[in-house]
Coordinates of C-alpha atoms in Angstrom, one line a residue:
X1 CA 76.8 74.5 14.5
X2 CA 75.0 77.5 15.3
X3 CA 72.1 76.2 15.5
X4 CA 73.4 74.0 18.5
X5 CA 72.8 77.0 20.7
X6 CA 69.8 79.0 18.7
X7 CA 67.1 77.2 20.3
X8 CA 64.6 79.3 22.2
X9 CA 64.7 78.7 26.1
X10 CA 61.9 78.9 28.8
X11 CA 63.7 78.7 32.0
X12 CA 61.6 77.2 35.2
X13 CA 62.5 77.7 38.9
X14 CA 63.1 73.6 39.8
X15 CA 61.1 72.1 42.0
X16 CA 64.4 70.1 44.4
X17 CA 67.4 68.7 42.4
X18 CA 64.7 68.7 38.9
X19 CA 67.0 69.4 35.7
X20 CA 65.1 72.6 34.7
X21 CA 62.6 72.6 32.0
X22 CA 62.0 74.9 29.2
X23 CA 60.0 77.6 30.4
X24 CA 59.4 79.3 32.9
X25 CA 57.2 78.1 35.9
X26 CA 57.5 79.4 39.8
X27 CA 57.5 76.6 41.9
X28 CA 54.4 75.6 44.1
X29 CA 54.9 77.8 47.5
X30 CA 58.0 79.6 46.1
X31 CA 58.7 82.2 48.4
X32 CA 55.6 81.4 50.1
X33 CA 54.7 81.2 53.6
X34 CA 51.9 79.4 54.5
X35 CA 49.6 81.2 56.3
X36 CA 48.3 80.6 60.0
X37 CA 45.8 82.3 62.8
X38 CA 47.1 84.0 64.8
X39 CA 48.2 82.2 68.3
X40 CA 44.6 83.2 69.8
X41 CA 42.4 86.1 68.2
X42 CA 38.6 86.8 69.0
X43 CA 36.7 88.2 65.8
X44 CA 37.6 92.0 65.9
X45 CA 41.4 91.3 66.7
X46 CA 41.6 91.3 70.2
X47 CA 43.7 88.8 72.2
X48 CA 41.3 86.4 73.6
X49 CA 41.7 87.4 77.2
X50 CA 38.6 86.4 78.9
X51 CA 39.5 82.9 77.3
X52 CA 42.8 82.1 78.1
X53 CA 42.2 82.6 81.9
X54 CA 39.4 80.1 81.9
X55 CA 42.3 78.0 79.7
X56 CA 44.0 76.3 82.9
X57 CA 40.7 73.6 83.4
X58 CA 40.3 72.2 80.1
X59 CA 42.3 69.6 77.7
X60 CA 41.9 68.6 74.2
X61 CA 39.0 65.9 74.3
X62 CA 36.5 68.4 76.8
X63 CA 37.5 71.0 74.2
X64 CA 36.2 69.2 71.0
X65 CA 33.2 68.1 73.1
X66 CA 32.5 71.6 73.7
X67 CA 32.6 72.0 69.5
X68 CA 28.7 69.8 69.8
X69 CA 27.6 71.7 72.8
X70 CA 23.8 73.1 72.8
X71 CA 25.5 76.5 74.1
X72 CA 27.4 78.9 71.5
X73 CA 29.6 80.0 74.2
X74 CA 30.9 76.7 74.9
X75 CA 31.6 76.4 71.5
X76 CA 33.3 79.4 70.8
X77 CA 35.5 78.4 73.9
X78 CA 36.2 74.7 72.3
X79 CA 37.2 76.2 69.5
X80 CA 39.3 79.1 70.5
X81 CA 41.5 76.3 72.9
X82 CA 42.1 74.4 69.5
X83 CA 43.4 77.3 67.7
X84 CA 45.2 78.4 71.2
X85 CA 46.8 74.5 71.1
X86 CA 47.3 73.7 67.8
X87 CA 49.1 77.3 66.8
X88 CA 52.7 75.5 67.0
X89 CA 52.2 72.4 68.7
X90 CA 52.0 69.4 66.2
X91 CA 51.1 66.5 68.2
X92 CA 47.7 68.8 69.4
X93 CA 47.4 68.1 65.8
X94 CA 47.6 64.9 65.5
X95 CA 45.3 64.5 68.8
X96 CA 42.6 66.5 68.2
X97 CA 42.0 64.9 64.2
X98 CA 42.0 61.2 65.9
X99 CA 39.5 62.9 68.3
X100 CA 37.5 63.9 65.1
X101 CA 37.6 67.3 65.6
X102 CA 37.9 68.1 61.8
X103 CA 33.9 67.1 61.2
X104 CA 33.1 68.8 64.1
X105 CA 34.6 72.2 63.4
X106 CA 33.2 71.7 59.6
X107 CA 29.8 71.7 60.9
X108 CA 30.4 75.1 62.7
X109 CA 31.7 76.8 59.7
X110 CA 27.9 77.8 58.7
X111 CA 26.8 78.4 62.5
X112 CA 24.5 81.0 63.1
X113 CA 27.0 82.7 65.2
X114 CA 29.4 85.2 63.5
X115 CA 31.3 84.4 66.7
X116 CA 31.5 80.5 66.2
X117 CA 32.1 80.6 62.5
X118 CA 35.6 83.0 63.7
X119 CA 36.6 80.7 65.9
X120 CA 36.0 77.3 64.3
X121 CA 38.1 78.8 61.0
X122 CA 40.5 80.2 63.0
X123 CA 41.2 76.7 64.8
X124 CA 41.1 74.8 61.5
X125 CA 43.3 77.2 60.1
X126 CA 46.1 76.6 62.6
X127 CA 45.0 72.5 62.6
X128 CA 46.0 72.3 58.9
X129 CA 49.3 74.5 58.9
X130 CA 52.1 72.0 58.2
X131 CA 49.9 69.3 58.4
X132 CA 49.2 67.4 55.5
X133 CA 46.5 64.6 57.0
X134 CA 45.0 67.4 58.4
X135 CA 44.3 69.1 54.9
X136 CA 43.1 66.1 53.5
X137 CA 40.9 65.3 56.3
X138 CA 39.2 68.6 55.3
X139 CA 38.4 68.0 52.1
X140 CA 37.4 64.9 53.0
X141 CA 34.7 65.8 55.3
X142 CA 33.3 68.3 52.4
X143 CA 35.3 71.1 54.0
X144 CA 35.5 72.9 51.1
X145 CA 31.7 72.9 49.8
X146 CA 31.3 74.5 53.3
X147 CA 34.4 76.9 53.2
X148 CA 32.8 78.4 49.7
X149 CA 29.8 79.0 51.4
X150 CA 30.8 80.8 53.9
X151 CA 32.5 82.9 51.9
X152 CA 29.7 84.2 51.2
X153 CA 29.3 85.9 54.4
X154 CA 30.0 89.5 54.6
X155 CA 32.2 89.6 57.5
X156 CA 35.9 90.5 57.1
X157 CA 37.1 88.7 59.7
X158 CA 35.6 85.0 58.7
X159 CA 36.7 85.7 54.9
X160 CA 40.2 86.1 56.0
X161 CA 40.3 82.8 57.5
X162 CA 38.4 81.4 54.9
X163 CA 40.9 82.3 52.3
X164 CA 43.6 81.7 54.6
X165 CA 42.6 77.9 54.9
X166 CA 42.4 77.9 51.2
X167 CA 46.0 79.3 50.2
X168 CA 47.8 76.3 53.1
X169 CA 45.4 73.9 51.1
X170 CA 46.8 74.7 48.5
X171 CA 50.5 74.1 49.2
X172 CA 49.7 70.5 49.0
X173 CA 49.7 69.0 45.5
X174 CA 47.4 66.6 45.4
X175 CA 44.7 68.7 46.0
X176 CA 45.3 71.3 43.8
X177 CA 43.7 70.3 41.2
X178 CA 40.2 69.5 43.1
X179 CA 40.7 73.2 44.7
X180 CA 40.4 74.8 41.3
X181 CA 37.9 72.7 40.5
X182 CA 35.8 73.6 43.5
X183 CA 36.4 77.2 43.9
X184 CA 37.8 79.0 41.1
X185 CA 34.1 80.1 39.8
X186 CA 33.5 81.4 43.5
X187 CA 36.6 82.6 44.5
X188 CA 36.4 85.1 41.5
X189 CA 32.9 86.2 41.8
X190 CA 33.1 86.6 45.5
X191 CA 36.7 88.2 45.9
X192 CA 38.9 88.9 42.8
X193 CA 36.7 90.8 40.7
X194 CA 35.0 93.3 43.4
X195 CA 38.3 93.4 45.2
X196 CA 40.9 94.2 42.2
X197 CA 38.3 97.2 41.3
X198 CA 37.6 95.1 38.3
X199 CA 34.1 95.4 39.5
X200 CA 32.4 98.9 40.0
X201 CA 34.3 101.8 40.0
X202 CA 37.5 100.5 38.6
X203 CA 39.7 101.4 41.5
X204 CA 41.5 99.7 44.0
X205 CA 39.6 99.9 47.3
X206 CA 40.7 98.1 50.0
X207 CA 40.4 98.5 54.0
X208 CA 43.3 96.5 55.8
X209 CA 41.1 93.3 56.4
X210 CA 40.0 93.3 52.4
X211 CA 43.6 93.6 51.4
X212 CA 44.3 90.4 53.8
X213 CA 41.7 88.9 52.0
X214 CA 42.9 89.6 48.5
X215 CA 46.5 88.8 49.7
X216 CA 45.8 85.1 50.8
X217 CA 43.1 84.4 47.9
X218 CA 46.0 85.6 45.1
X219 CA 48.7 83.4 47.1
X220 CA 46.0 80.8 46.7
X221 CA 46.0 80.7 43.2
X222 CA 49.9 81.0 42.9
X223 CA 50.5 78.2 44.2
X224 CA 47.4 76.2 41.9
X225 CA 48.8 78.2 38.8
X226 CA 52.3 76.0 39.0
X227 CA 49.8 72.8 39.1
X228 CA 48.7 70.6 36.3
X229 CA 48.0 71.8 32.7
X230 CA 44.5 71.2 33.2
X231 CA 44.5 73.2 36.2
X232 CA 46.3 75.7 34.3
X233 CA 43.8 75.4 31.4
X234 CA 41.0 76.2 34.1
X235 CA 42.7 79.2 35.6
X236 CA 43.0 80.4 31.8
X237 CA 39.0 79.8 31.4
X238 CA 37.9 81.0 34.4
X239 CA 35.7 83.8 33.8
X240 CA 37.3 87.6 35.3
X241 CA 40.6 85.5 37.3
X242 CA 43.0 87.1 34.5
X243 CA 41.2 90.0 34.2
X244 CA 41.1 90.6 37.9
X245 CA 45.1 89.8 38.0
X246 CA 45.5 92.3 35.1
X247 CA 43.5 95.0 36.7
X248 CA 45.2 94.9 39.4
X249 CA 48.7 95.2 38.8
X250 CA 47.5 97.9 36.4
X251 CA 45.7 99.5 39.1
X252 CA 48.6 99.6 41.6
X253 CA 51.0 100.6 38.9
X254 CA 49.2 103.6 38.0
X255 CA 49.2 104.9 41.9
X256 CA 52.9 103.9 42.5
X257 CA 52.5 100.3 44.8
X258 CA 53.8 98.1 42.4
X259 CA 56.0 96.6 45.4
X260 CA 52.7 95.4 47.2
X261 CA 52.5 91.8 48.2
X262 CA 49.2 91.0 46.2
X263 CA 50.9 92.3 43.4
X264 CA 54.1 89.7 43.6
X265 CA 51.3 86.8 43.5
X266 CA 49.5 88.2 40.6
X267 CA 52.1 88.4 38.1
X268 CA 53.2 85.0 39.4
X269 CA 50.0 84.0 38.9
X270 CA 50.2 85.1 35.0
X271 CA 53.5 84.1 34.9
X272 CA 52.5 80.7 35.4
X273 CA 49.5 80.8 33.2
X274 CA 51.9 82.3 30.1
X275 CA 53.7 78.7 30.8
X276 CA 53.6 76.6 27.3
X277 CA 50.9 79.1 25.8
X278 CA 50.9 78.9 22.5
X279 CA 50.6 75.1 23.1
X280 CA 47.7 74.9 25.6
X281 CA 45.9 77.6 24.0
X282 CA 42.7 77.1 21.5
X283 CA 43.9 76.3 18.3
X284 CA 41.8 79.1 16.8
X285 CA 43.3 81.6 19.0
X286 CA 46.6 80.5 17.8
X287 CA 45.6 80.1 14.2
X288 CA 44.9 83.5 13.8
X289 CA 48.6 84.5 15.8
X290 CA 49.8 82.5 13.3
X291 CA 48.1 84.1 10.6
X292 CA 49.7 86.3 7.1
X293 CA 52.6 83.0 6.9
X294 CA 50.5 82.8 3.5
X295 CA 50.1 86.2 0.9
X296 CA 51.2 89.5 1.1
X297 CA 53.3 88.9 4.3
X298 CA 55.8 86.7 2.9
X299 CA 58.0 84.2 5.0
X300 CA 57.8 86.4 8.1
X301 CA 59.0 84.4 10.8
X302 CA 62.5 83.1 9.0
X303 CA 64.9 85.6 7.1
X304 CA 63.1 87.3 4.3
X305 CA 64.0 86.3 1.0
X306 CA 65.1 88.8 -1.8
X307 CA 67.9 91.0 -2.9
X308 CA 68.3 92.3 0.5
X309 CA 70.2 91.2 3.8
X310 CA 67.9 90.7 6.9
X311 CA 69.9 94.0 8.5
X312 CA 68.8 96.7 5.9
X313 CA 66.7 99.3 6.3
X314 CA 64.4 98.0 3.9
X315 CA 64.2 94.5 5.0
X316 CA 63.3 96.2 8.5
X317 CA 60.5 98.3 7.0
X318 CA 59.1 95.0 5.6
X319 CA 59.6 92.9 8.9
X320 CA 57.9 96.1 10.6
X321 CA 54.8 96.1 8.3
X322 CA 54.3 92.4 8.9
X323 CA 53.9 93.0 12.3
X324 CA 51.9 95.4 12.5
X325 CA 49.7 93.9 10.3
X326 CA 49.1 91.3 13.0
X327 CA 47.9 93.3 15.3
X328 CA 44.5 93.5 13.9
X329 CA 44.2 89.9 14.9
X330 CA 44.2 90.9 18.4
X331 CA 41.7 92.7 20.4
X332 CA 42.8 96.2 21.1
X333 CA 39.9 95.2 24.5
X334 CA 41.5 91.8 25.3
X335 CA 39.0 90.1 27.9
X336 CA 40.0 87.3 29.9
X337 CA 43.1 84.9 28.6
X338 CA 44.2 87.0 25.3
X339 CA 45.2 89.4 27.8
X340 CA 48.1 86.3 28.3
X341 CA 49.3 86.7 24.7
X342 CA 47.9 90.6 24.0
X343 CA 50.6 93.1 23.4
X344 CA 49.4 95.4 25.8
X345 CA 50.8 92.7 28.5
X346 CA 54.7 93.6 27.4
X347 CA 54.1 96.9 28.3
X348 CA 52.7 96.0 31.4
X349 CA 55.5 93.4 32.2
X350 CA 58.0 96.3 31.4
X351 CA 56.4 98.9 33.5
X352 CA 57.5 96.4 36.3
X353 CA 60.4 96.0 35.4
X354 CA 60.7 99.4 35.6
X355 CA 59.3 100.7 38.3
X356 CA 59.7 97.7 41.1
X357 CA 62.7 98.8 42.7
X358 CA 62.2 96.6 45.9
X359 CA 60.8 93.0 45.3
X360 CA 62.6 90.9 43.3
X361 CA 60.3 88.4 43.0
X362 CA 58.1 90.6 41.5
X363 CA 60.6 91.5 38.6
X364 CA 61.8 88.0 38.4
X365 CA 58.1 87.4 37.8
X366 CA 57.8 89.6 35.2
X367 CA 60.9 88.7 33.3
X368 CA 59.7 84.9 33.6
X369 CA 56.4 85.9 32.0
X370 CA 57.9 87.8 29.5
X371 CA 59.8 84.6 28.3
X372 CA 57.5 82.5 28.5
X373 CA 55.5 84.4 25.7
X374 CA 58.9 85.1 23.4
X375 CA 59.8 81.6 24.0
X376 CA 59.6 78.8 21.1
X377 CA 59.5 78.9 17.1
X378 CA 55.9 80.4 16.8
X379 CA 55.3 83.7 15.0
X380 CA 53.8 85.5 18.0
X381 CA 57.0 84.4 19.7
X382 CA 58.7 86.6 17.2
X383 CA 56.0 89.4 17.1
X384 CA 56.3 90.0 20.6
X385 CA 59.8 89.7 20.9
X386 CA 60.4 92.5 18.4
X387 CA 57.6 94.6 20.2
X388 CA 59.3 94.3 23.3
X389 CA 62.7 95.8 21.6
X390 CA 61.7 98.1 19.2
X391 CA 58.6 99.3 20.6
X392 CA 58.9 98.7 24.3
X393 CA 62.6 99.4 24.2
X394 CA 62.9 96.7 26.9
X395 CA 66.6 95.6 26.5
X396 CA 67.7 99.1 29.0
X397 CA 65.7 97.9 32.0
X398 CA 66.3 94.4 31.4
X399 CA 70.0 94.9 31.0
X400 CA 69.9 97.3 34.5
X401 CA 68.3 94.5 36.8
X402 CA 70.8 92.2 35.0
X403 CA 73.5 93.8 36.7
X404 CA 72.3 93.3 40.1
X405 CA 70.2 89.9 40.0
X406 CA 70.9 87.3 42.3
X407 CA 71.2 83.5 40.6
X408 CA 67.3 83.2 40.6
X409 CA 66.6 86.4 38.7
X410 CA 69.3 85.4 36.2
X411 CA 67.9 82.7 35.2
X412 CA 64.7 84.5 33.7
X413 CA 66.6 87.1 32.9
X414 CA 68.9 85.5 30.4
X415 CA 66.5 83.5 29.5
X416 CA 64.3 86.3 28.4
X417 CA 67.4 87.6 27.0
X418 CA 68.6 84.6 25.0
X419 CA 64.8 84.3 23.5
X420 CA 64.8 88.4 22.2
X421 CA 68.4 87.6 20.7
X422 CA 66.8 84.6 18.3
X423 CA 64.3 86.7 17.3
X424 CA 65.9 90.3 17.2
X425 CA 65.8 92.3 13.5
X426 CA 69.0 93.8 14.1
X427 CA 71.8 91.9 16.0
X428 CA 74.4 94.6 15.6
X429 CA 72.6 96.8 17.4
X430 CA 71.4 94.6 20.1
X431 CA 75.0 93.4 20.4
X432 CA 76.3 96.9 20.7
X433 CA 73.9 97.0 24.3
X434 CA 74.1 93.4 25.5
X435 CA 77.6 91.6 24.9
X436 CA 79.1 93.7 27.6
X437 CA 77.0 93.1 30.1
X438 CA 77.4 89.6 29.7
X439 CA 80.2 88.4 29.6
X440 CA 80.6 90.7 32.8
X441 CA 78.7 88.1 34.4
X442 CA 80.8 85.0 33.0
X443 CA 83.3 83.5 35.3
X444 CA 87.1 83.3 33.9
X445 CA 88.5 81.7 36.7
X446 CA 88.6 79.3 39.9
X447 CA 88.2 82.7 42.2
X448 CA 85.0 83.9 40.2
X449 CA 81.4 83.8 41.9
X450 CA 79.8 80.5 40.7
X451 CA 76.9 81.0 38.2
X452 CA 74.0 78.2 38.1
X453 CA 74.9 76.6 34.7
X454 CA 71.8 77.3 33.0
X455 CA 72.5 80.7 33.4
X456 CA 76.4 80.3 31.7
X457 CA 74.3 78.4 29.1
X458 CA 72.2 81.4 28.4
X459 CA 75.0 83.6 28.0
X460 CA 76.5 81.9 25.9
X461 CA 73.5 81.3 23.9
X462 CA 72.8 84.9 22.9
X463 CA 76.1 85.6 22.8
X464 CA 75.7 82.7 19.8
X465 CA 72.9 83.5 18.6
X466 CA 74.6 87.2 17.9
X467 CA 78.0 86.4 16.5
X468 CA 76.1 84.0 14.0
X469 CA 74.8 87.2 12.0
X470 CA 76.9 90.1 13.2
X471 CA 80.7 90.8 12.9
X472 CA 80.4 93.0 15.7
X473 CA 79.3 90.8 18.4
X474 CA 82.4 88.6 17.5
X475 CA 84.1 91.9 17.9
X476 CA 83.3 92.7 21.0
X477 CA 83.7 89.7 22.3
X478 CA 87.4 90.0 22.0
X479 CA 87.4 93.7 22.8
X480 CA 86.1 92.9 26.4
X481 CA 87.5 90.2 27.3
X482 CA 85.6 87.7 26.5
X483 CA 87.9 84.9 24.6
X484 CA 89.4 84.4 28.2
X485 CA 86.3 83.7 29.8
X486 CA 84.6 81.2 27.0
X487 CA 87.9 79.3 27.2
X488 CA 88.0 78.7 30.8
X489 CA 84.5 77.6 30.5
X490 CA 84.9 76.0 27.5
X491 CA 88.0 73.7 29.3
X492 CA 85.8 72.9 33.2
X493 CA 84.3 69.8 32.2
X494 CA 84.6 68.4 35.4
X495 CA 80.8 67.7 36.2
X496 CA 77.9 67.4 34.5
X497 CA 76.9 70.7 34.5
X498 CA 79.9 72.1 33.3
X499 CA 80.1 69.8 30.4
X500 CA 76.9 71.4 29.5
X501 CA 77.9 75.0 29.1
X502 CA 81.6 74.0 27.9
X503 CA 79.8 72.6 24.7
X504 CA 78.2 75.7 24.3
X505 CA 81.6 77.6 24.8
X506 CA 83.0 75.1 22.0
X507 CA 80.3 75.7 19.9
X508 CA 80.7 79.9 20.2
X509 CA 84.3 79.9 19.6
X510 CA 83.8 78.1 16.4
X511 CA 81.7 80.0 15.1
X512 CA 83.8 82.8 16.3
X513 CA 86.7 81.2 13.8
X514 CA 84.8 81.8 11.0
X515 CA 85.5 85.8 11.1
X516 CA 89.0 85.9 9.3
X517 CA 89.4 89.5 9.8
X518 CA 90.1 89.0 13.7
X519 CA 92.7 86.1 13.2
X520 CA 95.0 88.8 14.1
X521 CA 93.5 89.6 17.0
X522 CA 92.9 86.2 18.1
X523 CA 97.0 85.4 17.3
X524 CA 97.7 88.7 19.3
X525 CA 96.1 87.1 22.5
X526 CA 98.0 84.3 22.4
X527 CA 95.2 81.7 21.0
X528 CA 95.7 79.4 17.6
X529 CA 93.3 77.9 15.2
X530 CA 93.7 74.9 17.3
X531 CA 92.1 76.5 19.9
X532 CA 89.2 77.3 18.5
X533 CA 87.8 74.1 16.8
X534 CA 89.8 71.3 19.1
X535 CA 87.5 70.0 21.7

């Protein structure tokens, strides 16, 4: 049946071997380095030469004894030979926590030295890379109480490290959700806001060391935002974190840096936060998205009822009014999470698409994001969906990276792709523009590049969800080649996988019978009736 296939898809990036969920999540540390010190800095940069000479006469215990010296300067010099020891070599790791040099360096994060507070960071930074115990030792001995305090500090060099400690932290995930907890608040007030020129002037302005800064502290909350829904729920809350992320990739679109590395984490970060909206959202948000179902509007959401088809001009101008109507129930100033659900954000969303000619995971962001909030059977589903045709015109650029995704950006691709066909006012004309282009991509033999089968799923999806209402996705279908393809996918059955998208192939071509005027056609290619609706 057609509705077999109609259903709205949310694709995720899979953590491992998962089977994929419905939407559209980025994995915790996709893409993601964590990051370290460097092998040995001072404070301003330099390599620590004076240090490393004086290196050759001390070992690991002397050098966490020197971390509860009277003198700063043996301090500094205990601390530096961690960083120095612990910058690649695991077992140093191991050592120096059962020599407890975790509390010790804690207690130095709020020295009165600028030039201890460096240095004890910078070790701990490189004692926690990779090293899971390590992290949780940290927290454990109230690490991060201490690490939000010295945020505080105005000095470039100890904030880097700062954040830097917080964005490996948060590549573990058990401790996400006691991060957010502990440092959302903060972390926004203290970097986010004045740093994405949400604060002040409203413009971007960042020296080399702030844009560190605002580099590790967005990574940070990547990797929280594919956490728990409460964690989620907090990043949603937290007052100025999505307007920061907004400003900011506003910002840097409007002076041409939309391929910057902050701006890849932000739109994962609202990527992440757009996941299962319009079900973690407050209900009287989404009550009034959901809004004009009763009166005047009529049954917006399904086909309208009346003397007219759903493709006429004057069922359109009825759909159109009904949307437009809703947009008096959001704020034309979004503040803080409607900016998640505001229709502003397709725009946004499609100006990266757009514009982003270099980082993929950028745009694969974006498209993710965009179906997250298309995805599902709400109304605002719909509303934006039809925005993001009609008004954004977004099927052009969607359609160009399309052609030259890899596997990954496919998937939120199509996806995106499948949820704009469900909901699309006129499927002729979006059929014109998409069938090509997709079965393109289908494989129709043994030979052909293997396609993740979600992906084939997809396809055949909006392919589906097209031919159900328009004679001329059917045609088209044939008229490029496409009866070939959906058969060969419709008879590899040999795994799992492939049994998957072969039922949605099965399910296509049936519905593809129904349209007796291209029997010939069908005949003329060599296929029978049998074809068609056998298994």
């Amino acid at each position: 049946s057609p509705a077999a296939l109609g259903g709205s898809y949310l694709g995720m990036v899979e953590h491992g071997s998962r089977a994929p969920s419905l939407r559209s999540l980025a994995e915790s540390g996709h893409h993601l380095q964590e990051p370290r010190a460097a092998e040995m800095f001072n404070g301003h940069g330099a390599l620590l030469g004076h240090h490393s000479a004086g290196f050759d006469d001390i070992d690991l215990p002397s050098a966490v004894r020197y971390l509860v010296a009277s003198d700063p300067n043996l301090q500094v010099l205990g601390a530096a030979y961690l960083q120095h020891k612990c910058y690649s070599d695991s077992n140093a790791k191991k050592q120096a926590r059962s020599l407890q040099a975790m509390p010790k360096l804690v207690k130095l994060f709020n020295s009165r030295s600028p030039e201890v507070q460096r240095h004890a960071t910078g070790a701990m930074r490189n004692l926690i890379y990779d090293n899971a115990e390590n992290k949780l030792a940290l927290v454990e001995e109230n690490g991060i109480y201490e690490l939000m305090r010295t945020l505080h500090e105005p000095d470039d060099e100890l904030r880097k490290n700062v954040t830097g400690i917080l964005w490996n932290l948060s590549s573990s995930d058990n401790l996400k959700d006691r991060l957010a907890r502990d440092t959302l608040e903060q972390l926004t007030d203290l970097v986010l806001v004045p740093l994405s020129g949400l604060g002040g002037s409203g413009v971007i302005q960042q020296n080399p060391s702030e844009a560190e800064i605002f580099y590790n502290s967005t990574g940070f909350l990547r990797n929280l935002s594919s956490a728990s829904q409460q964690t989620r729920q907090k990043m949603r809350e937290c007052h100025g974190l999505v307007d920061s992320m907004i400003h900011y990739v506003n910002g840097s679109l409007e002076v041409g840096k939309s391929e910057d590395k902050s701006v890849e984490n932000a739109v994962c970060v609202l990527r992440n936060l757009s996941y299962r909206l319009y079900d973690e959202m407050p209900p009287s948000a989404l009550q009034r998205l959901e809004g004009h179902r009763r009166g005047n509007g009529g049954a917006v959401t399904g086909e309208l009822v009346g003397c007219f088809s759903p493709q006429s001009k004057k069922a359109r101008e009825q759909y159109l009014n009904a949307d437009i109507v809703t947009f008096t129930e959001v704020s034309k100033d979004p503040k803080g999470m409607e900016w998640l659900w505001n229709p502003q954000i397709v725009g946004i969303y499609n100006r990266l698409l757009q514009r982003c000619e270099l980082n993929k995971h950028t745009t694969e962001a974006a498209s993710g994001a965009l179906q997250n909030i298309t995805a599902g059977d709400r109304r605002w589903a719909g509303v934006l969906s039809r925005l993001a045709l009609e008004q954004e015109r977004i099927l052009n650029p969607v359609l160009d990276r399309v052609r030259t995704a890899d596997p990954l950006q496919l998937r939120s691709l199509t996806g995106l792709i499948r949820n704009l066909s469900r909901h699309a006012r006129n499927k002729d004309e979006m059929s014109t523009k998409v069938v090509s282009h997709l079965i393109e991509k289908l494989p129709g033999g043994a030979g052909d590049r293997a396609l993740p089968a979600d992906v084939v799923v997809n396809i055949v999806a909006v392919l589906n969800n097209l031919v159900v209402e328009s004679p001329m996705a059917a045609r088209d279908i044939v008229y490029f080649d496409g009866l070939r393809k959906l058969f060969y996918i419709k008879k590899r059955r040999d795994s799992s996988d492939n049994e998957k998208s072969s039922r949605a192939a099965a399910s296509l071509l049936g519905n593809m019978w129904q349209y007796g005027k291209l029997h010939r056609d069908f005949k003329m290619k060599g296929y029978r009736k049998e074809d068609f609706l056998g298994l």
